[in-house]
Coordinates of C-alpha atoms in Angstrom, one line a residue:
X1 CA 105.3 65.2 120.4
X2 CA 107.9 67.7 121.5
X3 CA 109.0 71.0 120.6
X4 CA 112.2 73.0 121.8
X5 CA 112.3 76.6 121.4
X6 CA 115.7 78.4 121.3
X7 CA 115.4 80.1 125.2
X8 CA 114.8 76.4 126.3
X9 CA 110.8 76.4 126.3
X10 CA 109.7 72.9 125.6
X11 CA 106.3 72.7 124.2
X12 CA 104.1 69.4 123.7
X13 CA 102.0 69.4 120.8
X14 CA 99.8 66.8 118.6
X15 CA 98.9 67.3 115.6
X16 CA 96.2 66.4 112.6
X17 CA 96.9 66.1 109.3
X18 CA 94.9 65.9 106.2
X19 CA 94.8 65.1 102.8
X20 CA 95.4 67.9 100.2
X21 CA 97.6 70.2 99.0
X22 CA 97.9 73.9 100.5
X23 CA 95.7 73.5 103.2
X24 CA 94.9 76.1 105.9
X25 CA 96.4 75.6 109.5
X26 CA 94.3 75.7 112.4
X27 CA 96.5 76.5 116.3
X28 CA 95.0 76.0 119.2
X29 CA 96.7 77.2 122.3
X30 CA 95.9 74.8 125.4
X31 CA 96.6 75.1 129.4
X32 CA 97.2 71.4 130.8
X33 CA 94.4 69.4 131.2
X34 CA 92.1 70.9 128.9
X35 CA 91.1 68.0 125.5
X36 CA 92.6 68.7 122.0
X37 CA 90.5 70.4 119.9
X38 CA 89.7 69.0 116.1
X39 CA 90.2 71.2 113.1
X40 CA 87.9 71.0 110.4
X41 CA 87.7 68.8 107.5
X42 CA 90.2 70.0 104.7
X43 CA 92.7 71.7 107.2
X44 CA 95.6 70.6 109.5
X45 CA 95.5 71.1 113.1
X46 CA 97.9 71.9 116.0
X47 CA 97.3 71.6 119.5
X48 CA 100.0 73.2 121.6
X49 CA 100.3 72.8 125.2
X50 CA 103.5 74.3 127.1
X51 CA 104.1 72.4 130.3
X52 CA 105.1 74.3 133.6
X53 CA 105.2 77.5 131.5
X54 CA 102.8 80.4 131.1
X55 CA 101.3 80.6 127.0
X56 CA 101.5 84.5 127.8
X57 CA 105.6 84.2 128.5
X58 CA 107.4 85.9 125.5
X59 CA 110.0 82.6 125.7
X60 CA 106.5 80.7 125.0
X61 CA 105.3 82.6 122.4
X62 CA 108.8 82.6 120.4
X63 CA 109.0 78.9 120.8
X64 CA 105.2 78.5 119.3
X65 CA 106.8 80.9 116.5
X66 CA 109.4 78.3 116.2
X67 CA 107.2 75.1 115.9
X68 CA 105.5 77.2 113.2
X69 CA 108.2 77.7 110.8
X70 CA 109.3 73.3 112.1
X71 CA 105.6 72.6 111.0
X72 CA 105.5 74.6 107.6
X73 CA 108.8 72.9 106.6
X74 CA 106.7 69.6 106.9
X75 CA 103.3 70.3 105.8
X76 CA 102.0 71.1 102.7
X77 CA 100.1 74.3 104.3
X78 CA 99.1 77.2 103.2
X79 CA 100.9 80.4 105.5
X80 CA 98.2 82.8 104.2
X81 CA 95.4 80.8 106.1
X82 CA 96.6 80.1 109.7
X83 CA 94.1 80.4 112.3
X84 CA 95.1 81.0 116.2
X85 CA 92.2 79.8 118.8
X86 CA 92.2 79.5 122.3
X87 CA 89.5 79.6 125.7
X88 CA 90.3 80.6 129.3
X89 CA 94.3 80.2 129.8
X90 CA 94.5 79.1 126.1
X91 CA 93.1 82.6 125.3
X92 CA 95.5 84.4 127.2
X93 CA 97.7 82.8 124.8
X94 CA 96.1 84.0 121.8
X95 CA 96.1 87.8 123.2
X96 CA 99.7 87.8 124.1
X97 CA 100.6 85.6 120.8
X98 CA 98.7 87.9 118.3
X99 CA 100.6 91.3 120.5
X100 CA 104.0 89.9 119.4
X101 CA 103.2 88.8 116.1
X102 CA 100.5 91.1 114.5
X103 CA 100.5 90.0 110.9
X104 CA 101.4 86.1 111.3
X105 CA 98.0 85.0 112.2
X106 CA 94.6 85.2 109.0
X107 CA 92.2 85.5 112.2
X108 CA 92.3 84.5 115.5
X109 CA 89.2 83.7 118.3
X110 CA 89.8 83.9 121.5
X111 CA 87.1 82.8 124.2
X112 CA 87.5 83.9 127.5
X113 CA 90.3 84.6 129.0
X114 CA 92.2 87.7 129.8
X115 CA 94.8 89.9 127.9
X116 CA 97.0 93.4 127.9
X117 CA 94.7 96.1 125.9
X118 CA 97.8 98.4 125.2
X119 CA 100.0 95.6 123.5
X120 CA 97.2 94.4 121.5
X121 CA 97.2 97.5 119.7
X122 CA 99.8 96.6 117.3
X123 CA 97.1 94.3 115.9
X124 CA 95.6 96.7 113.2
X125 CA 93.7 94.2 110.0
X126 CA 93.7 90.7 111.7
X127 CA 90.1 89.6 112.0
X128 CA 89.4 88.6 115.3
X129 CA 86.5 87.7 116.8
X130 CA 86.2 88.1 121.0
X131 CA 84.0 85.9 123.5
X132 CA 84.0 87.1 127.0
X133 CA 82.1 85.6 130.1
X134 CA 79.2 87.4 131.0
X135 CA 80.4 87.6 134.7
X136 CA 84.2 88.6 134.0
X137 CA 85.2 92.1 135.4
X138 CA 88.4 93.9 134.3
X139 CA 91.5 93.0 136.9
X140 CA 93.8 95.0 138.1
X141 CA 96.7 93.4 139.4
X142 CA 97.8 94.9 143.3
X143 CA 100.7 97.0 142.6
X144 CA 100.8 96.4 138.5
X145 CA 101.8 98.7 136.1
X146 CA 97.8 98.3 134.2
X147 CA 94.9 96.5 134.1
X148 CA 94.2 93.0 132.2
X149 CA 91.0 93.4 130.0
X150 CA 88.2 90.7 129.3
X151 CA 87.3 89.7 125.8
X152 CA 85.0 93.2 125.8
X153 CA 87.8 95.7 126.3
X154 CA 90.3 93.8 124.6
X155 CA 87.8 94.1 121.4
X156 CA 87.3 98.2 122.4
X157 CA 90.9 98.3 122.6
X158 CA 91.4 97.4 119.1
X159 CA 88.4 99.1 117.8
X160 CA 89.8 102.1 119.6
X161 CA 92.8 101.8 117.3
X162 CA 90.7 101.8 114.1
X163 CA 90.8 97.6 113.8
X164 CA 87.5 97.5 111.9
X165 CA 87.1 93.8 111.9
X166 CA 86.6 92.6 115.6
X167 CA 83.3 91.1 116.7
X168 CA 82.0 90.6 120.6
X169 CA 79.7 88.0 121.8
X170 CA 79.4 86.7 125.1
X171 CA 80.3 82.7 125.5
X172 CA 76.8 81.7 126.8
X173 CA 76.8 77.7 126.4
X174 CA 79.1 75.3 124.6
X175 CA 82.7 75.1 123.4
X176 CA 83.3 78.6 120.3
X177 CA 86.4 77.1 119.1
X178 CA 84.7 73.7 117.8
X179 CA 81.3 75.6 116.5
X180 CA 81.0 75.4 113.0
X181 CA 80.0 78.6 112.6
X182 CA 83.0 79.8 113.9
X183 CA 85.2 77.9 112.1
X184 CA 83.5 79.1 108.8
X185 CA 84.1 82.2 109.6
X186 CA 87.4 81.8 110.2
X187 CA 87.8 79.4 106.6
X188 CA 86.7 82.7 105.2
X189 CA 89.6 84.6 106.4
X190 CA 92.7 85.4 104.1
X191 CA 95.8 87.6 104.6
X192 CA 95.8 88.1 100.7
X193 CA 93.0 89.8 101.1
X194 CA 94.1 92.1 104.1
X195 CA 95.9 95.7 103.8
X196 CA 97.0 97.6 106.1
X197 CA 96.4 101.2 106.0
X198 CA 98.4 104.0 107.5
X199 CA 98.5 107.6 107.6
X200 CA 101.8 108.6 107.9
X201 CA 100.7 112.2 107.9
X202 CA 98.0 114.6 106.1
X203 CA 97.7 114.2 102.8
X204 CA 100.0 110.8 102.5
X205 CA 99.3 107.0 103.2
X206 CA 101.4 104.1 103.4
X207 CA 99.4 100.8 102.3
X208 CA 101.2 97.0 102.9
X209 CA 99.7 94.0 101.5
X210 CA 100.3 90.1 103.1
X211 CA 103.7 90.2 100.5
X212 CA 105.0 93.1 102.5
X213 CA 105.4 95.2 99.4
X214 CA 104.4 99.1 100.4
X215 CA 102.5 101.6 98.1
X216 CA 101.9 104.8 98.8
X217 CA 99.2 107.8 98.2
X218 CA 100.0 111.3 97.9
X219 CA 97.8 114.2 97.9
X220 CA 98.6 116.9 95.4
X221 CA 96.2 120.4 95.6
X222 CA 94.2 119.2 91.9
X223 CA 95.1 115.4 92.1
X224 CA 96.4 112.5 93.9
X225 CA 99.7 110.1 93.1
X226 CA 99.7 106.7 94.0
X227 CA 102.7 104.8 93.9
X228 CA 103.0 101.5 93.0
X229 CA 99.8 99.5 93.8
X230 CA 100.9 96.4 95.8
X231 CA 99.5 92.8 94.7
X232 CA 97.1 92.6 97.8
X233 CA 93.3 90.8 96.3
X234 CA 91.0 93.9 97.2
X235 CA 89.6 96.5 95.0
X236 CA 92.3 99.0 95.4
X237 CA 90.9 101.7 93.3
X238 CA 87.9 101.7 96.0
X239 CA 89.9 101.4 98.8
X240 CA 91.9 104.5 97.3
X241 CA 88.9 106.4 96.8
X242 CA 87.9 106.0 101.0
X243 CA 91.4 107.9 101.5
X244 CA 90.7 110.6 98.8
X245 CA 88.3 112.5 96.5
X246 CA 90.8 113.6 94.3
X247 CA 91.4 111.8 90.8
X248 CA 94.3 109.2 91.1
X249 CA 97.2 108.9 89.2
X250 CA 99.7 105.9 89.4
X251 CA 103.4 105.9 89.1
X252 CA 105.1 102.6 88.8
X253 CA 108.6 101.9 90.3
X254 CA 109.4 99.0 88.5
X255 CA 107.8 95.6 86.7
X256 CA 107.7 93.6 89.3
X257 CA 104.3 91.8 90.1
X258 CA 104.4 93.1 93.8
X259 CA 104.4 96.8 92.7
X260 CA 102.0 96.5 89.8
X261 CA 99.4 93.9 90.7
X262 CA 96.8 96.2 91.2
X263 CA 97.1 98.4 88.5
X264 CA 93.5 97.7 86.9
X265 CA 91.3 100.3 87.5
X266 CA 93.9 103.0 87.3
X267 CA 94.5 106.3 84.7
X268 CA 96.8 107.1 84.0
X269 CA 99.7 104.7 84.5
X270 CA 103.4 105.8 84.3
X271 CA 106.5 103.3 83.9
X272 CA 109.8 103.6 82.4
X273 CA 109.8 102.5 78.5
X274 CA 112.5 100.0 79.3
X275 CA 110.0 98.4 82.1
X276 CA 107.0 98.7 80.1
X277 CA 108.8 96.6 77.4
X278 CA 109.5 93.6 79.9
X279 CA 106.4 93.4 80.8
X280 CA 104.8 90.6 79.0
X281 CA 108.0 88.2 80.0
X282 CA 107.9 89.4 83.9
X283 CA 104.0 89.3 84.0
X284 CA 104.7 85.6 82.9
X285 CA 107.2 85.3 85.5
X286 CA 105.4 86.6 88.2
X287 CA 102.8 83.9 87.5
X288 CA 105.5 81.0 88.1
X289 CA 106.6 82.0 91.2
X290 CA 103.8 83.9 92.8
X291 CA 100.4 82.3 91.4
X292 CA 99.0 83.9 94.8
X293 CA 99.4 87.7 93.7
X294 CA 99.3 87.2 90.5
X295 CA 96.4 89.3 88.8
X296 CA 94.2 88.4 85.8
X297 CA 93.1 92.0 85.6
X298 CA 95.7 92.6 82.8
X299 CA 93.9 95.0 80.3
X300 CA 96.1 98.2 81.8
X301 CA 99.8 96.6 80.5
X302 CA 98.8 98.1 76.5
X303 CA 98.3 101.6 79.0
X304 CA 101.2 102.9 81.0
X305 CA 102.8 106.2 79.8
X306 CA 106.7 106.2 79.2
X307 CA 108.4 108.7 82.0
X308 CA 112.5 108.9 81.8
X309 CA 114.8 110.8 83.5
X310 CA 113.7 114.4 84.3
X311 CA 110.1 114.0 83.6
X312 CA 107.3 115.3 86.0
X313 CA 104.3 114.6 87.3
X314 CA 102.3 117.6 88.1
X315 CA 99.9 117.4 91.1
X316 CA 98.6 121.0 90.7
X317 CA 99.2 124.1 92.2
X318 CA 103.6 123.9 92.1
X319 CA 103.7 120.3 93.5
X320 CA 104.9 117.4 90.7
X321 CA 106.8 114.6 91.6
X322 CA 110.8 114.4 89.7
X323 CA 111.8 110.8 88.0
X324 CA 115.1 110.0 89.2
X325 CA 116.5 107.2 87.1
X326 CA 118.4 104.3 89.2
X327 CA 118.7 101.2 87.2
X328 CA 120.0 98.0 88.5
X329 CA 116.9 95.9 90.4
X330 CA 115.3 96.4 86.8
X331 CA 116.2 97.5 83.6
X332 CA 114.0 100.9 84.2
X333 CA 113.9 101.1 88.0
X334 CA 113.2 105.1 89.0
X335 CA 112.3 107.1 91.9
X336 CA 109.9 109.7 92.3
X337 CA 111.2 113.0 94.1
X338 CA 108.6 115.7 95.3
X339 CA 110.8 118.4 96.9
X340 CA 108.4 120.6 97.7
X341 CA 106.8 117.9 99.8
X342 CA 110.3 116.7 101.1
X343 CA 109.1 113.2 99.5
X344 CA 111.0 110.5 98.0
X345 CA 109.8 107.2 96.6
X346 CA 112.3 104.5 95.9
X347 CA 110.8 101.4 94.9
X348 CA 113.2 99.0 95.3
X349 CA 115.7 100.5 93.1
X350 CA 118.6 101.4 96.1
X351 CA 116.6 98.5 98.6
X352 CA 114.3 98.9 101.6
X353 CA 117.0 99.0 104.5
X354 CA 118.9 96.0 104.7
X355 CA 119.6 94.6 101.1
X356 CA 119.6 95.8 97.3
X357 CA 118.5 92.6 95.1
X358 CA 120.3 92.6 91.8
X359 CA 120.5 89.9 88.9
X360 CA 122.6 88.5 86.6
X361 CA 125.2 85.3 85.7
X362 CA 128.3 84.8 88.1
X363 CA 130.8 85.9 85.2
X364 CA 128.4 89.5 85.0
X365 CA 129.2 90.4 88.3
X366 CA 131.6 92.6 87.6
X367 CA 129.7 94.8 84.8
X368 CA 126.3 94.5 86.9
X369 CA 127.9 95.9 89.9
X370 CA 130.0 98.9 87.8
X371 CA 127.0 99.9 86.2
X372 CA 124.7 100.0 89.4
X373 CA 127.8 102.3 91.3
X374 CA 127.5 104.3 87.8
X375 CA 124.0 105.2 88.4
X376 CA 124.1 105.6 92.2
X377 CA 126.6 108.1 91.7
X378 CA 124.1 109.8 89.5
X379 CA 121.7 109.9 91.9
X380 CA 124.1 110.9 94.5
X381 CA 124.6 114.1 93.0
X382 CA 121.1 114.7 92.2
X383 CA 119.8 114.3 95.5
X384 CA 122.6 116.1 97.2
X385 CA 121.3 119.3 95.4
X386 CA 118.0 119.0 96.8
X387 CA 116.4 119.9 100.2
X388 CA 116.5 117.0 103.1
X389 CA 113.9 114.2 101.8
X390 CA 112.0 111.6 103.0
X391 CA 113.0 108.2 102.0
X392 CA 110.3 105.4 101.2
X393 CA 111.2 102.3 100.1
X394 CA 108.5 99.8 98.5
X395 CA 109.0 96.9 101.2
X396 CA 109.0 99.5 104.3
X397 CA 109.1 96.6 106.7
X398 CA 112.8 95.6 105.3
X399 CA 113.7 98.8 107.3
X400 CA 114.4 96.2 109.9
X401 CA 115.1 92.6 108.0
X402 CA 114.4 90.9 104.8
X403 CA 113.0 88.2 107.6
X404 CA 109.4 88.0 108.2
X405 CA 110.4 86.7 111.8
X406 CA 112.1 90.2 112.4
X407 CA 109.5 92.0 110.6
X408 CA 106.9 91.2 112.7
X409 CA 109.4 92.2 116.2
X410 CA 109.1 95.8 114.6
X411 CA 105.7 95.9 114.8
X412 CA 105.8 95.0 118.5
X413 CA 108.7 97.2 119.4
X414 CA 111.1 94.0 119.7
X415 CA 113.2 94.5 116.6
X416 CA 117.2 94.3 116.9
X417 CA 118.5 95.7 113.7
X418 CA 116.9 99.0 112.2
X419 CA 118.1 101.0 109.0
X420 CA 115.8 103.1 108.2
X421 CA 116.4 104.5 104.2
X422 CA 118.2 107.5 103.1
X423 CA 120.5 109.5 101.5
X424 CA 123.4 108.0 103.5
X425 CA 122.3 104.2 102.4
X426 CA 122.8 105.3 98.9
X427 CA 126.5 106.7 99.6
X428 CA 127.2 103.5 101.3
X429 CA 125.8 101.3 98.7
X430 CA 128.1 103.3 95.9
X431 CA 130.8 102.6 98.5
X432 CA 129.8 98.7 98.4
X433 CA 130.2 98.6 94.8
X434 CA 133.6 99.9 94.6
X435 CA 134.3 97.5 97.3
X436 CA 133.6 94.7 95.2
X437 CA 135.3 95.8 92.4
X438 CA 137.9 96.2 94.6
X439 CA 137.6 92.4 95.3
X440 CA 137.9 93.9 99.3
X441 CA 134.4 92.8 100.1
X442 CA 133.9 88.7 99.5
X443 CA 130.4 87.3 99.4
X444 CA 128.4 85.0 101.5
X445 CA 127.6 82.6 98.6
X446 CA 124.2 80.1 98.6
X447 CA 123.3 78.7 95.7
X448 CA 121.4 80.8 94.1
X449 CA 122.7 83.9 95.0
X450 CA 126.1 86.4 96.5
X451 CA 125.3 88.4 99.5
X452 CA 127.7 91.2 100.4
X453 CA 127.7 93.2 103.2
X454 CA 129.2 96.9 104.5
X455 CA 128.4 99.7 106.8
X456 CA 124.5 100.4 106.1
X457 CA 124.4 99.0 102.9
X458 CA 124.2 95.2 101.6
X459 CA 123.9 93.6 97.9
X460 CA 122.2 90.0 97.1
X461 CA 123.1 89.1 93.3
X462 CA 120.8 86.6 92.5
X463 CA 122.5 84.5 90.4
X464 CA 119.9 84.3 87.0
X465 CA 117.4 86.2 84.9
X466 CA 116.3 89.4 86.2

């Protein structure tokens, strides 16, 4: 079979399929000539081969990104287990493939073969595991701006970066992408259960779980804040308690599954009453349409402590964090405002950067959208009398697009379209409002939903129950 990428890039691929319902995805990258490779029992298989073209091009690797998103449309498959394998030239493949997209792929091997150990470094929590010939010595290309590293460097590259799940072994005797060992390992792999970790300076830490949702940890002098806690399946109050020795409190944005799902384990919890009211229905809800991040830890709903408008937060020694009500993605939507640490914490309540979801019937448009440029006003005014703050919004990666395909450019410095969150989104959003009220702003319409669009700031009214 064929495959035609966007730039052109034709790609010839075969592909297994088996019986089941959301099934992992096994990829193998393959140079001409080389014999398809079988995926296990109990998971589809891809072989992709791209004729008179380098797997390392970038036009390559968007087309494989293509036939990804062709495939998914067509299989029953599960995009939280997709494996990426490839030897020799096929692992060339793999190196440059997991560069460009660093959060696509639940693991990847890569057996021989040669790759770029600077771009590689935008792979931070995908498990990969690294076979290099015994005999292979780093090259470096005559007149090239750097070296290409073997499987060895390539793995000291990443562990260089703090990647804490690479393993090394040198490809002694038969083929590593059809041993069974190796393909259980990679069965074991899931991005559910993957977060990435980042400190964005001392004493703060930005977390992202396989959904994209963002929470965040804040050191205070007697105690720390998290905020929201991400639906990711790890033990967060352990991970937490690797980035801090301080006691952890946890502030809750909104009731969305995605921002509470790891609230177990946590004391105390704060929410806004009107939030901690809907939670039964949107807990129920979440479970519908997200069975994968949807926790049965559920004792800490009867625990959350009510915080409105103008309560605080106190972190010891001066520093508490503000609640700054912004209702309109949820009932009791808030942000939390430290302005001694310049901070600010949005949740989802003004978006993350492209697009501010809001809910409601078609013939509610009107009083949604009034209210909403109500409140924004309100926070307008409030921020405007602070210092300059920080923006964080609680799907950081929507900076760039609500588009995983565009989310994963950012990571490798590919992005088109950036709009980072802050004060000046919020003026533009109030500015949206009024010009849909004004009826001078018409919508994209779908069927499900109104998308409007101006300056920095974009609405999508999902038309239905919050």
């Amino acid at each position: 079979m064929e495959y035609s990428g966007e730039s052109g890039v034709s790609l010839r691929f075969s592909l297994q399929k088996a019986q089941g319902a959301r099934l992992p995805l096994f990829l193998f990258l393959l140079a001409d000539g080389q014999a398809d490779v079988c995926a296990p029992q109990h998971a589809h298989g891809v072989c992709v081969r791209a004729p008179g073209a380098r797997l390392t091009d970038t036009a390559v690797c968007h087309a494989v990104r293509g036939l990804l998103d062709q495939l998914y449309e067509e299989l029953d498959a599960d995009d939280m287990r997709l494996y990426l394998l490839g030897a020799n030239e096929g692992a060339d493949g793999v190196w440059a493939l997991l560069s460009m997209y660093p959060r696509l792929f639940a693991a990847a091997v890569a057996a021989g073969g040669w790759g770029d150990p600077y771009a590689v470094r935008t792979v931070r929590v995908t498990p990969i595991w690294s076979f290099f010939h015994p005999g292979d010595q780093p090259l470096t290309p005559q007149g090239g701006p750097r070296g290409l590293a073997d499987g060895r460097l390539m793995a000291l590259s990443l562990r260089g970066q703090g990647h804490e799940q690479v393993r090394c072994d040198a490809w002694t005797e038969g083929d590593p992408l059809s041993r069974a060992d190796v393909q259980a390992w990679l069965l074991a792999q899931d991005r559910r259960r993957q977060l990435e970790i980042n400190c964005i300076r001392p004493g703060l830490w930005h977390m992202e779980d396989f959904f994209r949702a963002s929470c965040y940890l804040v050191e205070g002098p007697d105690s720390a804040l998290l905020i929201d806690s991400g639906m990711a399946q790890v033990d967060l109050p352990a991970v937490v308690s690797r980035l801090t020795r301080l006691p952890v409190k946890l502030a809750l944005t909104h009731a969305h599954g995605d921002h509470y799902g790891n609230a177990e384990g946590f004391d105390p919890i704060y929410m806004h009453p009107l939030d901690i009211e809907s939670l039964p229905y949107q807990i129920e809800r979440f479970k519908r349409f997200h069975p994968d991040g949807a926790s049965e830890r559920l004792d800490w709903i009867h625990r959350p402590l009510p915080v409105r408008d103008g309560d605080r937060i106190d972190l010891g020694g001066g520093v508490s964090f503000e609640v700054l009500e912004l209702p309109g993605h949820t009932p009791g939507s808030v942000v939390f405002a430290c302005e001694s640490l310049g901070l600010m914490f949005t949740g989802d309540a003004m978006g993350s950067g492209e697009i501010v979801l809001l809910y409601g019937a078609r013939e509610a448009l009107e009083a949604v959208v009034s209210d909403y440029r109500l409140h924004l006003r309100r926070f307008i005014e409030r921020v405007e009398g602070m210092r300059e703050m920080t923006f964080f919004g609680g799907h950081r990666m929507q900076d760039a697009s609500c588009a995983l395909f565009e989310q994963e450019r950012i990571l490798s410095g590919g992005v088109s379209y950036y709009n980072p969150l802050c004060l000046q989104v919020a003026r533009d959003m109030e500015a949206l409002c009024g010009e849909i009220l004004a009826g001078r702003c018409l919508p994209e319409e779908s069927e499900d939903a109104l998308t409007f669009k101006d300056r920095r700031a974009g609405i999508v009214y999902r038309l239905g129950a919050l």
